[in-house]
Structures are given as structure tokens and as C-alpha cells.
Amino acid sequence: MKRYSVFAIAREALRQHQGWNRAWASPEPRSKYDVIIVGAGGHGLATAYYLGKNFGITNVAVIEKGWLGGGNTGRNTTIIRSNYLQDPSAAIYEKSRSLYETMSQDLNYNVMFSPRGVLMLAQTEHEVRGYKRTAQANALQGVTTEFVDAKRVKEICPIMNTDGPRYPVLGGLWQARGGTARHDAVAWGYARACSDMGMHIIQQCEVKGVTTDGGKVTGVSTTKGDIGCDKLGMVVAGHASHLAQMAGFQLPIESVALQALVSEPIKPCMDIVVMANTVHGYLSQSDKGEMVIGGGTDGYNNYTQRGSFHHVEETVRALVETFPMLAQLKMLRQWGGIVDVTGDRSPILSKTPVDGCFVNCGWGTGGFKAIPGSGWAMAELMAKGHSPLTEEFTMNRFRHGKFIDESVAAGVAH
Amino acid sequence: MLMLHCPNCGRDVDETDLHAGGEAHLRREGAEASAEAFEDYLFMRKNPKGVHFERWHHTFGCGKWFHAARDTATLEVFGTYSAQTSEPPKEIIDRIAEKRPNWSWESDT
């Protein structure tokens, strides 16, 4: 792999950019791999990357039915934060946030991580109490957050109207080290690093079945033929239940559509990420100047990657009171992704009833921030059979009532 | 926008008047049931990419529950029916079987 650097740019500038290599190879599948990861989104590629980097397992294929990073990895609102309430969540999300800080150097690929700060608005008395509690929990977990009052909120984000009649801003949970990153670059960077380690990234290859022998996974049948493996990692977000069904088990997951939209690009006006969970809206400004707005989920099971206009209306209607300037903007694009939601709004990183088959899903509406931490933990789980970061996130926790209940703490918006 | 026919009050209603209630025909076990049975009832979901039977509440209308048969991959609605049943009526099953030859109620349950 040719490293990207300022010298490489200068060299290529002098020869009409003829010397750039493809960032990753597109090989035909072999008949067998040590590990197959289904799903070449951020989580799948990160899992493959850390299998190679941390455990030296490089005979790995990452199989993708569409194109690389074309699912939720390319559809989210790129928010990175780790201000969760429960200890297991804080551990994996904070691991993830810290890995984002060094990701560009680690991958030699600019993922444009921008730790601009994430502010979660408290717009009801309940939220004030809830976020104060979260700030206290974060202090014990070693996650740096603070509860700030309305005056400080106004200082951090001057374009905000903090004394609206219906949703006054009473304060906020401020994580200064949260932020955003370029979501495509995260997938591309991992793909390039995986390909460099000799792993196969196989796009346009849909898994049609999972083959087992005596309760142990032996491979997958795909649109490009049967491919064998010793271990199988299912990292397919909204399609987790669909794939699990092929392997013969059920998951405590429901798939619903989550949508986002962006405005026309405008001059820089907001240099942080704001989340308003009471009104199900979150907002940041992209480097291109677009206001990126995320909304709530549709309530019903859905595998179509589109949104619905009444949710757009609901989100924007609520946000314009807090951000009156938004009312002047035209919206450019709107899209949806299928998110996999569990009963306690926490993910599943787990062994399954099928020996050698592991599942990483249930990130629901908030998976992007978790990509490196999830990959790190999933790789350890698949390589060693256990990981301190995944211990609490088993698929059986619902049976035992051991919820990691973030549904109250995080609400809808992630 | 998704539109469903409420069999209770006979109106065709927009999804904004409704509240989705998740998978229908779940079997609730008694107090003596195992942890696994309660897990199935409370958390495990078929979540199919395809034919789905689900509960809907006509929240901003007659206030009653009903069931719908819908395809989660295409958003096609096969029909709605009373919630006072443990399985879909035959005409709904027949209509789905006609449109989805690979599907059957037996293999679904």
C-alpha cells in the first residue's frame, strides 16, 4: 500500500495524478476463509481490521450485498459521543470515541474527525434531572461531560433561541470531546487497511443461506457461490433478523426506518453538534455548509430505505422554534436507513446458538459513533471467544432481565 | 404515507392517526411459564423482510386496536382485520398466498 502523505500529494501533482493506486482490491472469492464477516459497513470492516491488527487473523473475507458503506454507514448524521448512562455502554462507546481520535493516523486515511463538541439539550425538567444524573454517572465512568445551564448553552451555540414558549432550553449535557467524522471515509479507510492486510472485500455478493454441520457454522451460500469458513460474523444492522433466520435462530430485534435530511449549504453558523431529544431532532453543520438534520424513527417494521414526509415535518417543525434561522432554509435531500432496534436500545455483540457464528447488531439509531469500539470488541470476541467489552451485550440478556437500559437515557435520538 | 383501513370504525386512515403496536399473534404464556417463553413473548420478534402481521391502534380515531397484514419490504398492505383473533382470517391468508407463492401461514408460524 502506498502511504498517503503530503509528499505523495506533491509527487502526484507533478505527474498529473497518474500514480494513485486503487484504495482496495475487488477479488473473486476463494472457496474458504478462516473468518467471513457479512456486511461491509463500518462495523463489519472495523471488525475485520481489528481481527488482523490485534490478532493477526488475515485470512478474512468481508461480504457485502450492495456496495461498501452503502447502508447505514453512509446514511447516518455522523455524530460521535460517549455520554451514556450505563457502565457497559460508557465503556464501549468511550473506547470507540477514543479510537476515533487516532483513526486518521492509524489508518493513514483522513476520516476528518472533528471533536467539535456535542450538546444534548434539556428542554423539560425531566431531561434536566436525567442529564444531571448522566453527568454524574459519566464522572464515575471517566467520561468527561458536564451539565451546563441555559446561559452557557447560548454562549456555546449563539444561533439558538433558548426561551421558546413550548420548548425552552433549560440547560444541556455538554461533551466537549464528542463531534463528527466523515462517515464514508471511515468505511473507505478501514477497507483500504483491510485490503492491504490481504483480506478480501467482496461487494455485490448477497448471502442467501448459512450452512451448518452438527450445530457448527461451515460457510455461507451467496450469489457468487458457496464460501466456507471456520467463523462467521454477522454485522448487517437492519438485516440482522433476516440473516439470523437463515442460520436458524431469532433475535430480539425490530427493524425500522430512521431518516435524515440536509439543507442547502450556508456559511458557517454552528460549530458544534446539537441534539434535542424532546423534539426528536438533531443538528450539525457539515464542512460543505449543509445543515444536517436527523429525525425520529417510523414506528412500524420496515425494510425500505426511505423516510416519510410527516416525520420530516415533525422534526423540522420542532427544530425551527429552537433554531429560528432554519425556517429560511430550503432542504436539499432526504433519505432513510433501516435500523435494528432492541428492547433496551443497547446493542448485541454475542455468540449465537450456532457454534462459530457471532452476531453484532442492535446498534439501532446510534451505530456510527460506535464503529471502531464495536469492531475492536467484536474482533476480540471472535478471536478469543470472550471480550470484556462485550460481556454484558449478550443476546440472552433479555431472558435473564439483565438489560442495559439506555432507552430512557437516550430516548430516540442517538 | 401508509394508509390502513380500520375494521372497527370502517375508515381509511393515515398512519399519523395510528400507533404501531408491533408483531401480532404473540402467544402469552401463563405465570408458570419458563424464562424462555417470557423472553419469546416480550422480546423475540420474527421481524421478517416480507409478510408481517402486526397490531395497530387507531389512536386519533375510534381508539380501538386492529391487525394488519403488510409486506415490510414493499409496504404493500394485504388487508386489515379484527384484533379479536389468534390467527389471520382465511381470506387474508389466501390473498397473501396468491401474491407471494413462496409464503405460507404454516411456515410463518
Short mmCIF file of C-alpha atoms in Angstrom, two decimals:
data_model
loop_
_atom_site.label_atom_id
_atom_site.label_comp_id
_atom_site.label_asym_id
_atom_site.label_seq_id
_atom_site.Cartn_x
_atom_site.Cartn_y
_atom_site.Cartn_z
CA MET A 1 0.00 0.00 0.00
CA LYS A 2 1.33 3.38 -0.92
CA ARG A 3 1.03 5.68 2.05
CA TYR A 4 -0.88 8.90 1.71
CA SER A 5 1.16 11.92 2.77
CA VAL A 6 1.89 15.48 1.85
CA PHE A 7 4.88 14.21 -0.14
CA ALA A 8 2.66 11.78 -2.08
CA ILE A 9 0.33 14.65 -2.98
CA ALA A 10 3.28 16.76 -4.16
CA ARG A 11 4.72 13.84 -6.15
CA GLU A 12 1.41 13.09 -7.84
CA ALA A 13 0.76 16.76 -8.52
CA LEU A 14 3.91 16.76 -10.63
CA ARG A 15 2.79 13.77 -12.74
CA GLN A 16 -0.89 14.53 -13.35
CA HIS A 17 -2.06 12.19 -10.57
CA GLN A 18 -1.30 9.08 -12.63
CA GLY A 19 0.31 7.15 -9.79
CA TRP A 20 -2.56 6.65 -7.32
CA ASN A 21 -3.46 3.02 -6.67
CA ARG A 22 -6.94 1.71 -6.11
CA ALA A 23 -7.65 2.01 -2.39
CA TRP A 24 -8.79 -1.61 -2.10
CA ALA A 25 -8.85 -4.68 -4.33
CA SER A 26 -12.02 -6.38 -5.60
CA PRO A 27 -11.03 -10.06 -5.78
CA GLU A 28 -13.17 -13.08 -6.61
CA PRO A 29 -13.99 -15.11 -3.52
CA ARG A 30 -11.82 -18.09 -2.51
CA SER A 31 -13.54 -21.34 -1.58
CA LYS A 32 -12.77 -20.95 2.12
CA TYR A 33 -11.63 -18.38 4.67
CA ASP A 34 -10.81 -18.55 8.37
CA VAL A 35 -13.36 -15.84 9.05
CA ILE A 36 -16.21 -14.42 6.99
CA ILE A 37 -17.76 -11.13 8.00
CA VAL A 38 -21.14 -10.46 6.41
CA GLY A 39 -21.66 -6.74 5.89
CA ALA A 40 -19.06 -4.28 4.61
CA GLY A 41 -20.33 -1.33 6.56
CA GLY A 42 -18.30 0.43 9.20
CA HIS A 43 -18.86 -2.18 11.92
CA GLY A 44 -18.06 -5.15 9.63
CA LEU A 45 -14.93 -3.58 8.19
CA ALA A 46 -13.76 -2.44 11.63
CA THR A 47 -14.25 -5.99 12.92
CA ALA A 48 -12.12 -7.35 10.06
CA TYR A 49 -9.50 -4.65 10.58
CA TYR A 50 -9.02 -5.38 14.29
CA LEU A 51 -9.04 -9.15 13.66
CA GLY A 52 -5.98 -8.52 11.52
CA LYS A 53 -4.35 -5.77 13.52
CA ASN A 54 -4.88 -7.08 17.06
CA PHE A 55 -4.99 -10.84 16.47
CA GLY A 56 -3.08 -11.48 13.22
CA ILE A 57 -6.08 -13.15 11.59
CA THR A 58 -5.93 -12.01 7.97
CA ASN A 59 -7.49 -14.89 6.03
CA VAL A 60 -10.74 -12.95 6.17
CA ALA A 61 -13.47 -12.10 3.67
CA VAL A 62 -15.90 -9.24 4.13
CA ILE A 63 -19.02 -9.91 2.05
CA GLU A 64 -21.39 -7.16 1.04
CA LYS A 65 -24.63 -7.47 -0.93
CA GLY A 66 -24.57 -3.88 -2.12
CA TRP A 67 -21.63 -1.56 -2.17
CA LEU A 68 -19.15 -0.77 0.56
CA GLY A 69 -20.52 1.59 3.18
CA GLY A 70 -23.80 1.95 1.27
CA GLY A 71 -26.08 1.07 4.16
CA ASN A 72 -26.37 2.91 7.42
CA THR A 73 -22.65 3.82 7.34
CA GLY A 74 -23.40 6.26 4.53
CA ARG A 75 -26.81 7.32 5.82
CA ASN A 76 -26.25 8.50 9.38
CA THR A 77 -25.71 12.01 10.70
CA THR A 78 -22.09 11.22 11.74
CA ILE A 79 -22.43 12.11 15.42
CA ILE A 80 -19.77 10.77 17.78
CA ARG A 81 -20.29 10.89 21.55
CA SER A 82 -19.99 8.60 24.57
CA ASN A 83 -22.19 10.24 27.22
CA TYR A 84 -24.23 7.13 28.04
CA LEU A 85 -25.74 6.27 31.39
CA GLN A 86 -24.92 2.62 31.96
CA ASP A 87 -21.37 1.40 32.64
CA PRO A 88 -21.16 -1.23 29.85
CA SER A 89 -22.35 1.36 27.31
CA ALA A 90 -19.94 4.03 28.52
CA ALA A 91 -17.07 1.53 28.30
CA ILE A 92 -17.62 0.54 24.67
CA TYR A 93 -18.71 3.97 23.40
CA GLU A 94 -15.81 5.73 25.15
CA LYS A 95 -13.39 3.16 23.73
CA SER A 96 -14.86 3.96 20.37
CA ARG A 97 -14.63 7.73 20.78
CA SER A 98 -11.01 7.47 21.85
CA LEU A 99 -10.20 5.28 18.81
CA TYR A 100 -11.75 7.94 16.56
CA GLU A 101 -9.21 10.44 17.89
CA THR A 102 -6.31 8.49 16.37
CA MET A 103 -8.13 6.82 13.49
CA SER A 104 -6.77 9.02 10.69
CA GLN A 105 -3.18 8.32 11.77
CA ASP A 106 -3.88 4.66 12.46
CA LEU A 107 -5.44 4.03 9.04
CA ASN A 108 -3.33 6.58 7.15
CA TYR A 109 -6.65 7.86 5.84
CA ASN A 110 -8.20 11.19 6.70
CA VAL A 111 -11.56 10.46 8.32
CA MET A 112 -11.96 14.16 9.16
CA PHE A 113 -12.69 13.52 12.81
CA SER A 114 -13.80 16.82 14.24
CA PRO A 115 -14.12 16.88 18.04
CA ARG A 116 -16.26 19.98 17.97
CA GLY A 117 -18.39 19.10 20.97
CA VAL A 118 -21.83 17.57 21.36
CA LEU A 119 -24.58 19.33 23.28
CA MET A 120 -27.72 17.45 24.29
CA LEU A 121 -30.42 19.94 25.12
CA ALA A 122 -32.57 19.64 28.20
CA GLN A 123 -35.95 21.11 27.29
CA THR A 124 -38.05 19.67 30.10
CA GLU A 125 -37.49 19.39 33.85
CA HIS A 126 -37.28 15.63 33.42
CA GLU A 127 -34.44 16.00 30.96
CA VAL A 128 -32.60 18.36 33.33
CA ARG A 129 -32.74 15.72 36.05
CA GLY A 130 -31.89 12.95 33.61
CA TYR A 131 -28.84 14.71 32.18
CA LYS A 132 -27.56 15.75 35.61
CA ARG A 133 -27.73 12.09 36.53
CA THR A 134 -25.90 11.13 33.33
CA ALA A 135 -23.20 13.73 34.01
CA GLN A 136 -22.68 12.20 37.47
CA ALA A 137 -22.57 8.70 36.02
CA ASN A 138 -20.09 9.84 33.36
CA ALA A 139 -17.85 11.34 36.06
CA LEU A 140 -17.67 7.92 37.73
CA GLN A 141 -17.03 6.22 34.39
CA GLY A 142 -14.18 8.56 33.45
CA VAL A 143 -16.13 10.10 30.57
CA THR A 144 -15.71 13.86 30.54
CA THR A 145 -19.11 15.55 30.37
CA GLU A 146 -20.75 18.40 32.25
CA PHE A 147 -24.22 19.76 32.76
CA VAL A 148 -24.37 23.37 31.57
CA ASP A 149 -27.08 25.97 32.22
CA ALA A 150 -29.10 27.84 29.61
CA LYS A 151 -26.77 30.86 29.67
CA ARG A 152 -23.78 28.67 28.84
CA VAL A 153 -25.80 26.91 26.13
CA LYS A 154 -26.38 30.29 24.49
CA GLU A 155 -22.64 31.03 24.66
CA ILE A 156 -21.73 27.68 23.11
CA CYS A 157 -24.36 27.97 20.39
CA PRO A 158 -25.42 31.59 19.74
CA ILE A 159 -27.88 30.81 16.93
CA MET A 160 -30.14 29.01 19.38
CA ASN A 161 -33.31 30.53 20.74
CA THR A 162 -33.25 29.37 24.35
CA ASP A 163 -36.53 30.89 25.58
CA GLY A 164 -39.06 29.49 23.15
CA PRO A 165 -42.57 29.21 24.56
CA ARG A 166 -43.08 25.50 24.01
CA TYR A 167 -39.57 24.05 24.26
CA PRO A 168 -37.44 26.43 26.36
CA VAL A 169 -33.82 25.38 26.72
CA LEU A 170 -33.19 24.75 30.41
CA GLY A 171 -29.63 23.51 30.07
CA GLY A 172 -27.70 20.78 28.38
CA LEU A 173 -25.33 17.85 28.67
CA TRP A 174 -22.08 19.01 27.08
CA GLN A 175 -19.42 16.60 25.87
CA ALA A 176 -16.64 18.79 24.53
CA ARG A 177 -14.70 15.84 23.09
CA GLY A 178 -17.58 14.48 21.05
CA GLY A 179 -18.05 15.55 17.46
CA THR A 180 -18.37 14.27 13.92
CA ALA A 181 -16.35 12.43 11.27
CA ARG A 182 -16.69 11.81 7.56
CA HIS A 183 -18.73 8.61 7.54
CA ASP A 184 -17.76 7.35 4.06
CA ALA A 185 -14.10 7.88 4.85
CA VAL A 186 -14.39 5.65 7.91
CA ALA A 187 -15.60 2.76 5.72
CA TRP A 188 -13.11 3.53 2.96
CA GLY A 189 -10.20 3.87 5.38
CA TYR A 190 -10.93 0.54 7.04
CA ALA A 191 -11.48 -1.13 3.64
CA ARG A 192 -8.12 0.12 2.38
CA ALA A 193 -6.34 -1.08 5.52
CA CYS A 194 -8.10 -4.49 5.39
CA SER A 195 -7.27 -4.95 1.72
CA ASP A 196 -3.65 -4.06 2.49
CA MET A 197 -3.54 -6.88 5.04
CA GLY A 198 -4.63 -9.32 2.31
CA MET A 199 -8.27 -9.55 3.31
CA HIS A 200 -10.89 -9.91 0.59
CA ILE A 201 -13.65 -7.34 0.31
CA ILE A 202 -16.32 -8.84 -1.92
CA GLN A 203 -19.06 -6.46 -2.99
CA GLN A 204 -22.25 -7.22 -4.92
CA CYS A 205 -22.36 -10.61 -3.22
CA GLU A 206 -25.56 -11.36 -1.32
CA VAL A 207 -25.70 -14.08 1.30
CA LYS A 208 -28.60 -16.44 0.55
CA GLY A 209 -28.07 -19.04 3.23
CA VAL A 210 -25.91 -20.11 6.15
CA THR A 211 -24.62 -23.68 6.11
CA THR A 212 -24.04 -25.59 9.32
CA ASP A 213 -22.86 -29.05 10.23
CA GLY A 214 -23.76 -30.55 13.61
CA GLY A 215 -24.65 -27.14 15.05
CA LYS A 216 -21.43 -25.54 13.83
CA VAL A 217 -21.19 -23.00 11.07
CA THR A 218 -19.37 -24.17 7.93
CA GLY A 219 -19.94 -21.35 5.49
CA VAL A 220 -22.41 -19.26 3.55
CA SER A 221 -24.07 -19.68 0.19
CA THR A 222 -24.03 -16.49 -1.81
CA THR A 223 -24.87 -15.10 -5.22
CA LYS A 224 -21.19 -15.73 -6.05
CA GLY A 225 -21.30 -19.37 -4.92
CA ASP A 226 -20.67 -21.24 -1.69
CA ILE A 227 -17.90 -19.93 0.53
CA GLY A 228 -16.63 -21.88 3.52
CA CYS A 229 -15.46 -20.50 6.84
CA ASP A 230 -14.50 -21.53 10.37
CA LYS A 231 -16.08 -18.49 11.97
CA LEU A 232 -18.88 -16.26 10.76
CA GLY A 233 -19.59 -12.72 11.91
CA MET A 234 -23.00 -11.24 11.09
CA VAL A 235 -22.69 -7.48 11.08
CA VAL A 236 -25.65 -6.39 8.97
CA ALA A 237 -27.60 -3.91 11.12
CA GLY A 238 -31.20 -3.70 9.87
CA HIS A 239 -31.00 -7.09 8.17
CA ALA A 240 -29.75 -8.92 11.29
CA SER A 241 -33.05 -10.78 11.83
CA HIS A 242 -33.17 -11.75 8.16
CA LEU A 243 -29.68 -13.27 8.30
CA ALA A 244 -30.27 -14.88 11.70
CA GLN A 245 -33.31 -16.61 10.26
CA MET A 246 -31.04 -18.19 7.61
CA ALA A 247 -28.88 -19.55 10.42
CA GLY A 248 -31.97 -20.81 12.25
CA PHE A 249 -32.33 -18.51 15.25
CA GLN A 250 -34.31 -15.42 16.23
CA LEU A 251 -33.11 -12.11 17.58
CA PRO A 252 -34.81 -9.65 19.93
CA ILE A 253 -34.68 -7.03 17.18
CA GLU A 254 -37.13 -4.98 15.18
CA SER A 255 -36.11 -3.15 12.02
CA VAL A 256 -37.50 0.31 11.46
CA ALA A 257 -36.70 3.25 9.19
CA LEU A 258 -34.75 6.21 10.51
CA GLN A 259 -34.34 9.26 8.36
CA ALA A 260 -32.29 12.38 7.93
CA LEU A 261 -32.19 15.40 5.68
CA VAL A 262 -29.80 18.21 4.71
CA SER A 263 -30.37 21.81 3.81
CA GLU A 264 -28.77 23.89 1.11
CA PRO A 265 -25.20 24.88 2.07
CA ILE A 266 -24.83 28.11 4.01
CA LYS A 267 -21.95 30.00 5.62
CA PRO A 268 -20.60 28.61 8.92
CA CYS A 269 -23.13 29.33 11.66
CA MET A 270 -22.86 26.45 14.13
CA ASP A 271 -19.59 24.77 15.12
CA ILE A 272 -20.99 22.08 17.42
CA VAL A 273 -23.46 19.20 17.28
CA VAL A 274 -26.82 19.81 18.98
CA MET A 275 -29.22 17.05 19.91
CA ALA A 276 -32.74 17.85 21.05
CA ASN A 277 -34.24 14.60 22.24
CA THR A 278 -37.56 16.04 23.42
CA VAL A 279 -38.43 17.06 19.89
CA HIS A 280 -36.59 14.15 18.20
CA GLY A 281 -34.23 16.33 16.22
CA TYR A 282 -30.50 16.70 15.95
CA LEU A 283 -28.44 19.14 14.02
CA SER A 284 -24.92 19.88 12.88
CA GLN A 285 -23.28 21.75 10.02
CA SER A 286 -21.22 19.78 7.53
CA ASP A 287 -17.92 21.02 6.16
CA LYS A 288 -19.76 21.83 2.93
CA GLY A 289 -22.08 24.13 4.91
CA GLU A 290 -25.21 22.00 4.78
CA MET A 291 -27.25 21.79 7.94
CA VAL A 292 -27.52 18.04 8.64
CA ILE A 293 -30.75 17.19 10.42
CA GLY A 294 -31.67 13.83 11.87
CA GLY A 295 -35.19 12.86 12.82
CA GLY A 296 -37.06 10.17 14.67
CA THR A 297 -37.85 6.62 13.61
CA ASP A 298 -41.00 5.38 11.95
CA GLY A 299 -42.92 3.27 14.41
CA TYR A 300 -43.52 0.23 12.27
CA ASN A 301 -41.37 -2.62 10.89
CA ASN A 302 -39.90 -1.57 7.61
CA TYR A 303 -37.11 -2.69 5.27
CA THR A 304 -37.49 0.05 2.67
CA GLN A 305 -34.70 2.59 2.91
CA ARG A 306 -36.87 5.66 2.67
CA GLY A 307 -38.41 8.08 5.08
CA SER A 308 -41.79 9.67 5.40
CA PHE A 309 -42.63 13.32 4.97
CA HIS A 310 -44.74 13.66 8.07
CA HIS A 311 -41.67 12.76 10.15
CA VAL A 312 -39.65 15.38 8.31
CA GLU A 313 -42.37 17.90 9.09
CA GLU A 314 -42.50 16.85 12.72
CA THR A 315 -38.72 17.16 13.13
CA VAL A 316 -38.34 20.45 11.32
CA ARG A 317 -41.41 21.99 12.94
CA ALA A 318 -39.98 21.36 16.38
CA LEU A 319 -36.44 22.45 15.48
CA VAL A 320 -37.41 25.82 13.98
CA GLU A 321 -38.58 27.08 17.35
CA THR A 322 -35.15 26.43 18.85
CA PHE A 323 -33.31 27.42 15.64
CA PRO A 324 -35.44 30.15 14.03
CA MET A 325 -32.92 30.64 11.22
CA LEU A 326 -33.71 27.14 9.91
CA ALA A 327 -37.08 28.43 8.75
CA GLN A 328 -35.27 30.36 5.99
CA LEU A 329 -33.56 27.29 4.53
CA LYS A 330 -34.51 25.06 1.65
CA MET A 331 -33.95 21.36 2.16
CA LEU A 332 -31.86 19.57 -0.46
CA ARG A 333 -32.09 15.87 0.24
CA GLN A 334 -33.88 13.43 2.48
CA TRP A 335 -33.16 9.74 2.90
CA GLY A 336 -33.73 6.77 5.17
CA GLY A 337 -31.86 3.80 6.56
CA ILE A 338 -33.04 0.63 8.28
CA VAL A 339 -32.01 0.45 11.90
CA ASP A 340 -32.11 -2.58 14.17
CA VAL A 341 -33.67 -1.70 17.50
CA THR A 342 -33.53 -3.90 20.62
CA GLY A 343 -35.82 -3.80 23.62
CA ASP A 344 -33.34 -1.90 25.80
CA ARG A 345 -31.86 0.22 22.99
CA SER A 346 -28.44 -1.33 23.56
CA PRO A 347 -26.53 -3.41 21.01
CA ILE A 348 -25.95 -7.14 20.84
CA LEU A 349 -22.37 -8.41 20.46
CA SER A 350 -22.71 -12.06 21.16
CA LYS A 351 -22.17 -15.70 20.48
CA THR A 352 -25.23 -17.34 18.98
CA PRO A 353 -26.91 -20.76 19.25
CA VAL A 354 -24.84 -21.74 16.18
CA ASP A 355 -21.27 -22.63 17.12
CA GLY A 356 -18.71 -20.37 15.44
CA CYS A 357 -21.36 -17.84 14.46
CA PHE A 358 -21.23 -14.42 16.10
CA VAL A 359 -23.61 -11.52 15.81
CA ASN A 360 -23.03 -7.79 16.09
CA CYS A 361 -26.26 -5.84 15.74
CA GLY A 362 -28.85 -3.82 17.60
CA TRP A 363 -26.97 -0.53 17.41
CA GLY A 364 -30.30 0.91 16.40
CA THR A 365 -30.31 4.63 15.80
CA GLY A 366 -26.77 5.23 17.05
CA GLY A 367 -24.25 2.94 15.43
CA PHE A 368 -21.87 5.29 13.65
CA LYS A 369 -20.22 6.59 16.82
CA ALA A 370 -19.54 3.02 17.90
CA ILE A 371 -17.81 1.74 14.76
CA PRO A 372 -14.20 1.45 15.98
CA GLY A 373 -15.11 0.31 19.51
CA SER A 374 -17.59 -2.21 18.15
CA GLY A 375 -15.03 -3.58 15.69
CA TRP A 376 -12.37 -3.74 18.41
CA ALA A 377 -14.66 -5.65 20.79
CA MET A 378 -16.20 -7.89 18.12
CA ALA A 379 -12.75 -8.89 16.84
CA GLU A 380 -11.71 -9.88 20.36
CA LEU A 381 -14.96 -11.81 20.86
CA MET A 382 -14.48 -13.69 17.58
CA ALA A 383 -10.77 -14.36 18.08
CA LYS A 384 -10.81 -15.34 21.77
CA GLY A 385 -14.43 -16.26 22.41
CA HIS A 386 -14.85 -13.55 25.02
CA SER A 387 -14.17 -9.85 25.45
CA PRO A 388 -14.53 -7.61 28.50
CA LEU A 389 -16.29 -5.01 26.36
CA THR A 390 -18.97 -7.40 25.07
CA GLU A 391 -19.65 -9.39 28.26
CA GLU A 392 -22.90 -7.58 29.09
CA PHE A 393 -24.12 -7.31 25.49
CA THR A 394 -25.16 -10.95 25.01
CA MET A 395 -28.30 -11.82 23.09
CA ASN A 396 -29.53 -13.81 26.11
CA ARG A 397 -29.59 -10.82 28.47
CA PHE A 398 -33.30 -10.28 27.83
CA ARG A 399 -34.08 -13.77 29.13
CA HIS A 400 -32.30 -13.01 32.38
CA GLY A 401 -33.63 -9.48 32.71
CA LYS A 402 -30.11 -8.04 32.60
CA PHE A 403 -30.99 -5.07 30.45
CA ILE A 404 -28.54 -2.31 29.63
CA ASP A 405 -31.32 0.19 29.67
CA GLU A 406 -30.42 3.19 27.56
CA SER A 407 -33.93 3.66 26.24
CA VAL A 408 -34.74 6.18 28.94
CA ALA A 409 -31.33 7.81 28.88
CA ALA A 410 -31.02 8.13 25.13
CA GLY A 411 -34.65 8.39 24.03
CA VAL A 412 -34.94 8.23 20.29
CA ALA A 413 -32.13 10.38 19.04
CA HIS A 414 -28.67 8.89 19.16
CA MET B 1 -47.79 7.87 3.75
CA LEU B 2 -49.04 4.50 4.90
CA MET B 3 -52.84 4.25 4.86
CA LEU B 4 -54.78 1.48 6.58
CA HIS B 5 -58.45 0.60 6.76
CA CYS B 6 -59.68 0.46 10.34
CA PRO B 7 -62.06 -2.51 10.54
CA ASN B 8 -63.55 -1.20 13.79
CA CYS B 9 -64.86 2.15 12.57
CA GLY B 10 -64.69 1.47 8.83
CA ARG B 11 -62.50 4.44 7.95
CA ASP B 12 -59.40 4.60 5.76
CA VAL B 13 -56.87 6.38 7.95
CA ASP B 14 -53.38 7.88 7.58
CA GLU B 15 -50.53 6.49 9.66
CA THR B 16 -50.43 9.79 11.58
CA ASP B 17 -53.77 8.81 13.14
CA LEU B 18 -52.38 5.42 14.14
CA HIS B 19 -49.88 3.97 16.55
CA ALA B 20 -47.94 0.85 15.55
CA GLY B 21 -48.15 -1.92 18.13
CA GLY B 22 -45.60 -4.40 16.79
CA GLU B 23 -45.93 -8.08 15.89
CA ALA B 24 -49.37 -9.62 16.15
CA HIS B 25 -50.45 -13.09 17.29
CA LEU B 26 -47.86 -13.33 20.06
CA ARG B 27 -48.64 -16.09 22.50
CA ARG B 28 -48.60 -15.08 26.12
CA GLU B 29 -47.75 -17.90 28.47
CA GLY B 30 -49.08 -18.29 31.97
CA ALA B 31 -47.36 -17.47 35.24
CA GLU B 32 -45.77 -20.93 35.39
CA ALA B 33 -44.06 -20.46 32.03
CA SER B 34 -40.30 -20.69 31.58
CA ALA B 35 -37.96 -17.71 31.25
CA GLU B 36 -37.51 -18.63 27.58
CA ALA B 37 -41.26 -18.44 26.95
CA PHE B 38 -41.45 -15.00 28.52
CA GLU B 39 -38.40 -13.91 26.55
CA ASP B 40 -40.15 -15.02 23.37
CA TYR B 41 -43.31 -13.19 24.31
CA LEU B 42 -41.66 -9.96 25.44
CA PHE B 43 -38.60 -9.56 23.21
CA MET B 44 -38.10 -12.12 20.45
CA ARG B 45 -39.56 -10.96 17.16
CA LYS B 46 -39.79 -12.52 13.71
CA ASN B 47 -39.01 -9.12 12.16
CA PRO B 48 -39.41 -10.61 8.66
CA LYS B 49 -38.31 -8.99 5.46
CA GLY B 50 -41.61 -9.68 3.78
CA VAL B 51 -45.04 -10.66 5.08
CA HIS B 52 -45.67 -9.26 8.55
CA PHE B 53 -48.74 -9.46 10.76
CA GLU B 54 -48.91 -6.55 13.14
CA ARG B 55 -51.04 -4.67 15.64
CA TRP B 56 -52.21 -1.12 15.11
CA HIS B 57 -54.00 1.24 17.45
CA HIS B 58 -56.39 3.78 15.96
CA THR B 59 -55.19 6.36 18.49
CA PHE B 60 -56.62 9.51 16.95
CA GLY B 61 -59.87 7.91 15.87
CA CYS B 62 -62.03 5.20 17.33
CA GLY B 63 -59.34 4.29 19.87
CA LYS B 64 -59.53 0.55 19.16
CA TRP B 65 -56.89 -1.99 18.17
CA PHE B 66 -56.87 -3.91 14.91
CA HIS B 67 -54.48 -6.12 12.96
CA ALA B 68 -52.85 -5.58 9.57
CA ALA B 69 -51.04 -7.87 7.13
CA ARG B 70 -48.31 -5.95 5.35
CA ASP B 71 -45.10 -6.55 3.39
CA THR B 72 -42.20 -4.84 5.17
CA ALA B 73 -40.04 -4.94 2.02
CA THR B 74 -42.54 -3.29 -0.33
CA LEU B 75 -45.00 -1.62 2.09
CA GLU B 76 -47.87 -3.41 0.29
CA VAL B 77 -50.88 -3.84 2.55
CA PHE B 78 -52.68 -7.17 2.15
CA GLY B 79 -55.54 -6.23 4.41
CA THR B 80 -56.65 -5.42 7.92
CA TYR B 81 -58.80 -7.44 10.28
CA SER B 82 -60.20 -7.58 13.77
CA ALA B 83 -57.79 -7.96 16.67
CA GLN B 84 -60.22 -10.42 18.33
CA THR B 85 -58.50 -13.46 16.82
CA SER B 86 -55.46 -15.64 17.33
CA GLU B 87 -54.72 -16.03 13.63
CA PRO B 88 -55.45 -14.11 10.43
CA PRO B 89 -58.76 -14.78 8.65
CA LYS B 90 -58.66 -17.20 5.73
CA GLU B 91 -59.32 -14.56 3.09
CA ILE B 92 -56.22 -12.60 4.17
CA ILE B 93 -54.08 -15.76 4.16
CA ASP B 94 -55.42 -16.67 0.70
CA ARG B 95 -54.78 -13.17 -0.64
CA ILE B 96 -51.16 -13.25 0.57
CA ALA B 97 -50.59 -16.77 -0.74
CA GLU B 98 -51.83 -15.65 -4.15
CA LYS B 99 -49.41 -12.72 -4.28
CA ARG B 100 -46.48 -14.44 -2.53
CA PRO B 101 -46.35 -18.05 -3.82
CA ASN B 102 -43.35 -18.92 -1.62
CA TRP B 103 -45.11 -17.87 1.56
CA SER B 104 -47.47 -19.92 3.68
CA TRP B 105 -49.10 -19.32 7.05
CA GLU B 106 -47.87 -22.73 8.26
CA SER B 107 -44.21 -21.95 7.53
CA ASP B 108 -44.66 -18.47 9.03
CA THR B 109 -45.74 -19.88 12.38
#
